[in-house]
Amino acid sequence: MRSNHEIDYHIHGEEMQFVEVELDPNETAIAESGSFMMMDDGVQMATIFGDGSQQQSGGFFGKLMSAGKRILTGESLFMTAFTNTSHGKKRVSFASPYPGKIIPLDLLQLGGRIICQKDAFLCAAKGVSVGIALQRKLGTGIFGGEGFIMQKLEGDGMAFVHAGGHVFERELQPGEVLKLDTGCVVAYTQTIDFDIQFVGGIRNTIFGGEGLFFATLRGPGKVWIQTLPISRLASRIMQYGTTNRKEEGGILGGLGNVLDGDGW
């Protein structure tokens, strides 16, 4: 039996997706600030302190502590709640912030807890707790790509996270180990053992261009992996925005830009 609000949904689009949530009367969805896209008439929007989960019912100080933890993950103290105040079904939609995929997570089927990268959370059914997960291992916290602090989603309702590029799910068997780039880890179940491993080798370290560390995930459990971390995308945009392109170093120089339509 779910204690969180039970919501229906549909994900639209391919590269720039949005999730459409269907709310029955008196049902509520919560979302990060800035993710709202559109809603039907009859849906009431309200700003709430924290995430509105049942875990925050311990008075103002408890709510303040819970909401304050969200700042450590780069999120706002406040979230937005969308409640169907009419007598029929209504819909509200939330859009992804950059090209990628929206991942639906049924926390009831995933053990009640998911650990994900700091800015992954998009929206959820009311009652889902959005908190922080501290990396206990020093090496993981320093070299893990996401630092000591990651997001923790808890509850038994639906939650939606977003990641860059294509996102796929991998299920690891007990003792099975998967090594991947530290920035490609989107989320994993609480049964996964997450650690960091040094790449090793002088040539790999100096000339490999892939960083000094792997993320190692040991099963059992599920892990979600992204092909294009937002940090990698931002780095490439900065590279092309602040330096000359490689093809601009040819003999034609600026003339080449005119010929290919880029201007001087």
Coordinates of C-alpha atoms in Angstrom, one line a residue:
M1 CA 0.0 0.0 0.0
R2 CA 1.4 3.4 -1.0
S3 CA 1.4 6.2 1.5
N4 CA 2.5 8.8 -1.1
H5 CA 0.1 10.2 -3.7
E6 CA -0.4 7.8 -6.6
I7 CA -0.1 9.6 -9.9
D8 CA -0.3 8.6 -13.5
Y9 CA 2.1 10.0 -16.1
H10 CA 3.2 10.1 -19.7
I11 CA 6.6 11.1 -21.1
H12 CA 6.6 13.0 -24.4
G13 CA 9.4 13.8 -26.8
E14 CA 12.8 12.4 -27.6
E15 CA 15.8 14.7 -27.1
M16 CA 13.9 17.5 -25.2
Q17 CA 11.4 15.6 -23.1
F18 CA 8.6 16.6 -20.8
V19 CA 6.6 14.5 -18.4
E20 CA 2.8 15.0 -18.2
V21 CA 1.4 14.0 -14.8
E22 CA -2.3 13.2 -14.4
L23 CA -3.8 14.2 -11.1
D24 CA -7.0 12.9 -9.6
P25 CA -9.0 15.3 -7.4
N26 CA -6.9 16.3 -4.3
E27 CA -3.8 14.7 -5.7
T28 CA -0.5 16.7 -5.6
A29 CA 2.7 16.6 -7.5
I30 CA 5.9 18.4 -6.3
A31 CA 8.6 19.9 -8.6
E32 CA 11.8 21.8 -8.5
S33 CA 11.6 25.5 -9.2
G34 CA 11.9 26.2 -12.9
S35 CA 10.7 22.8 -14.1
F36 CA 7.0 23.8 -14.6
M37 CA 5.8 23.8 -18.2
M38 CA 2.0 23.9 -18.3
M39 CA -1.1 22.9 -16.4
D40 CA -4.9 22.5 -16.9
D41 CA -7.3 24.9 -15.3
G42 CA -8.3 23.6 -11.9
V43 CA -4.7 22.8 -10.8
Q44 CA -3.6 25.1 -7.9
M45 CA 0.0 26.0 -7.7
A46 CA 1.6 26.8 -4.3
T47 CA 5.2 27.4 -3.1
I48 CA 6.1 25.1 -0.2
F49 CA 9.0 25.1 2.3
G50 CA 11.1 22.0 1.6
D51 CA 9.5 19.1 -0.3
G52 CA 6.2 18.7 1.6
S53 CA 7.0 15.1 2.6
Q54 CA 5.7 13.4 5.7
Q55 CA 9.2 13.3 7.1
Q56 CA 9.0 17.1 7.5
S57 CA 6.1 17.1 10.0
G58 CA 8.4 17.6 13.1
G59 CA 7.8 21.3 13.5
F60 CA 9.4 24.4 11.9
F61 CA 12.9 23.5 13.0
G62 CA 12.7 20.1 11.5
K63 CA 11.4 21.6 8.2
L64 CA 14.2 24.1 8.3
M65 CA 16.9 21.5 8.7
S66 CA 15.4 19.3 6.0
A67 CA 15.0 22.2 3.5
G68 CA 18.5 23.5 4.4
K69 CA 20.1 20.2 3.4
R70 CA 18.7 20.8 -0.1
I71 CA 20.9 23.9 -0.5
L72 CA 24.0 21.6 -0.2
T73 CA 22.8 19.8 -3.4
G74 CA 22.4 23.0 -5.3
E75 CA 18.7 23.2 -5.0
S76 CA 16.3 25.9 -3.6
L77 CA 14.9 26.0 -0.1
F78 CA 11.4 26.0 -1.7
M79 CA 9.6 23.6 -4.0
T80 CA 6.3 24.0 -5.9
A81 CA 3.3 21.9 -5.2
F82 CA 0.6 21.4 -7.9
T83 CA -2.8 20.2 -6.5
N84 CA -5.9 19.2 -8.4
T85 CA -8.6 21.2 -6.7
S86 CA -11.4 20.3 -9.2
H87 CA -13.7 17.4 -9.4
G88 CA -12.2 15.7 -12.5
K89 CA -8.8 14.6 -13.7
K90 CA -6.3 17.3 -14.5
R91 CA -2.8 17.4 -16.0
V92 CA 0.3 19.3 -15.2
S93 CA 3.6 19.0 -17.2
F94 CA 7.3 19.5 -16.3
A95 CA 10.1 20.0 -18.9
S96 CA 13.7 18.8 -18.9
P97 CA 16.3 21.6 -18.5
Y98 CA 18.7 20.4 -21.2
P99 CA 18.8 17.6 -23.9
G100 CA 18.5 14.2 -22.4
K101 CA 16.0 11.7 -21.0
I102 CA 13.5 11.7 -18.1
I103 CA 13.6 8.6 -16.0
P104 CA 10.5 7.4 -14.1
L105 CA 11.3 5.7 -10.8
D106 CA 8.7 3.8 -8.9
L107 CA 10.2 4.0 -5.4
L108 CA 7.9 1.3 -4.1
Q109 CA 9.4 -1.2 -6.6
L110 CA 13.0 0.0 -6.0
G111 CA 13.3 -0.5 -2.3
G112 CA 12.1 2.9 -1.2
R113 CA 15.3 4.8 -1.8
I114 CA 17.4 6.0 -4.8
I115 CA 20.7 7.8 -4.7
C116 CA 21.2 10.2 -7.7
Q117 CA 23.4 13.0 -8.9
K118 CA 22.9 16.4 -7.3
D119 CA 20.8 18.1 -9.9
A120 CA 18.9 15.1 -11.2
F121 CA 15.5 15.5 -9.5
L122 CA 12.7 16.9 -11.6
C123 CA 9.4 16.2 -10.0
A124 CA 7.6 13.5 -7.9
A125 CA 4.3 12.6 -6.2
K126 CA 3.7 14.4 -2.9
G127 CA 5.1 12.5 0.0
V128 CA 8.4 11.6 -1.7
S129 CA 11.3 13.0 0.4
V130 CA 14.1 14.8 -1.4
G131 CA 17.2 14.9 0.8
I132 CA 20.9 14.4 0.7
A133 CA 23.2 11.4 0.8
L134 CA 26.7 11.8 2.1
Q135 CA 29.5 9.7 0.7
R136 CA 31.1 7.9 3.6
K137 CA 34.3 7.0 1.8
L138 CA 36.9 9.8 1.6
G139 CA 38.2 8.8 -1.8
T140 CA 34.7 8.6 -3.2
G141 CA 33.8 12.1 -1.9
I142 CA 37.0 13.8 -3.2
F143 CA 37.3 12.1 -6.6
G144 CA 33.8 10.8 -7.3
G145 CA 32.8 13.5 -9.7
E146 CA 29.7 14.4 -7.6
G147 CA 31.6 15.1 -4.4
F148 CA 30.5 14.1 -0.9
I149 CA 26.9 15.1 -1.4
M150 CA 24.3 13.5 -3.7
Q151 CA 20.5 13.5 -3.8
K152 CA 18.5 10.9 -2.0
L153 CA 14.9 10.2 -3.0
E154 CA 12.8 8.3 -0.4
G155 CA 9.2 7.1 -0.3
D156 CA 6.9 4.8 -2.1
G157 CA 5.6 7.0 -4.9
M158 CA 6.7 8.0 -8.4
A159 CA 9.7 10.2 -8.8
F160 CA 11.2 11.6 -12.0
V161 CA 14.9 12.4 -12.6
H162 CA 16.6 13.9 -15.7
A163 CA 20.0 13.2 -17.2
G164 CA 22.0 14.2 -20.3
G165 CA 22.1 12.4 -23.6
H166 CA 20.8 8.8 -23.8
V167 CA 20.1 7.1 -20.4
F168 CA 19.9 3.4 -20.0
E169 CA 19.4 1.0 -17.0
R170 CA 21.8 -1.7 -16.0
E171 CA 21.1 -4.4 -13.5
L172 CA 24.1 -5.8 -11.6
Q173 CA 24.1 -9.3 -10.1
P174 CA 25.5 -10.0 -6.7
G175 CA 29.3 -9.3 -6.8
E176 CA 29.2 -8.0 -10.4
V177 CA 31.3 -4.9 -10.8
L178 CA 30.8 -2.2 -13.4
K179 CA 33.5 0.5 -14.1
L180 CA 32.5 3.8 -15.7
D181 CA 33.3 7.4 -16.0
T182 CA 32.5 9.2 -12.7
G183 CA 30.3 11.8 -14.4
C184 CA 28.1 9.1 -16.2
V185 CA 26.5 7.8 -13.0
V186 CA 22.9 9.2 -12.8
A187 CA 21.3 7.1 -10.1
Y188 CA 21.5 3.7 -8.3
T189 CA 19.6 1.7 -5.8
Q190 CA 20.6 1.6 -2.1
T191 CA 21.9 -2.0 -2.5
I192 CA 24.7 -0.8 -4.9
D193 CA 28.2 -0.3 -3.4
F194 CA 29.6 2.8 -5.0
D195 CA 33.4 3.4 -4.9
I196 CA 36.2 5.1 -6.8
Q197 CA 39.2 3.3 -8.4
F198 CA 42.5 4.9 -9.7
V199 CA 42.9 4.3 -13.4
G200 CA 46.6 3.3 -13.0
G201 CA 49.5 3.3 -15.5
I202 CA 51.7 6.3 -16.3
R203 CA 50.5 6.6 -19.9
N204 CA 46.8 6.3 -18.9
T205 CA 47.3 8.9 -16.3
I206 CA 49.2 11.5 -18.4
F207 CA 47.9 10.9 -21.9
G208 CA 44.6 9.0 -21.5
G209 CA 42.4 12.1 -21.4
E210 CA 39.7 10.1 -19.5
G211 CA 40.5 11.4 -16.0
L212 CA 42.3 9.7 -13.2
F213 CA 39.5 7.7 -11.7
F214 CA 36.8 5.2 -12.5
A215 CA 33.5 4.9 -10.6
T216 CA 33.1 1.3 -9.6
L217 CA 29.6 -0.1 -8.8
R218 CA 29.2 -3.5 -7.2
G219 CA 25.9 -5.4 -7.3
P220 CA 23.3 -6.4 -6.6
G221 CA 21.2 -3.6 -7.7
K222 CA 20.2 -1.3 -10.5
V223 CA 22.2 1.7 -11.9
W224 CA 21.1 4.3 -14.4
I225 CA 23.9 5.7 -16.8
Q226 CA 24.0 8.8 -18.9
T227 CA 25.9 9.2 -22.1
L228 CA 26.4 13.0 -21.9
P229 CA 27.0 14.5 -18.4
I230 CA 26.0 18.2 -18.3
S231 CA 29.6 19.1 -17.2
R232 CA 31.0 17.5 -20.3
L233 CA 28.5 19.3 -22.5
A234 CA 29.2 22.7 -20.8
S235 CA 33.0 22.1 -21.1
R236 CA 32.6 21.5 -24.9
I237 CA 30.5 24.6 -25.3
M238 CA 33.0 26.7 -23.4
Q239 CA 35.8 25.2 -25.5
Y240 CA 34.1 26.2 -28.8
G241 CA 32.9 29.6 -27.4
T242 CA 36.2 30.8 -26.1
T243 CA 38.8 29.4 -28.6
N244 CA 39.2 29.2 -32.3
R245 CA 37.9 26.0 -33.9
K246 CA 40.5 23.6 -35.1
E247 CA 39.4 24.0 -38.7
E248 CA 39.9 27.8 -38.4
G249 CA 43.7 27.3 -38.2
G250 CA 43.9 26.4 -41.9
I251 CA 45.4 28.5 -44.7
L252 CA 42.0 30.1 -45.5
G253 CA 41.5 31.4 -42.0
G254 CA 38.7 33.9 -41.8
L255 CA 38.0 33.4 -45.5
G256 CA 37.1 29.8 -44.7
N257 CA 34.5 31.1 -42.3
V258 CA 32.9 33.2 -44.9
L259 CA 32.7 30.3 -47.4
D260 CA 31.0 28.0 -44.9
G261 CA 28.5 30.7 -43.7
D262 CA 30.0 31.5 -40.3
G263 CA 31.0 35.1 -41.1
W264 CA 34.4 36.6 -40.1

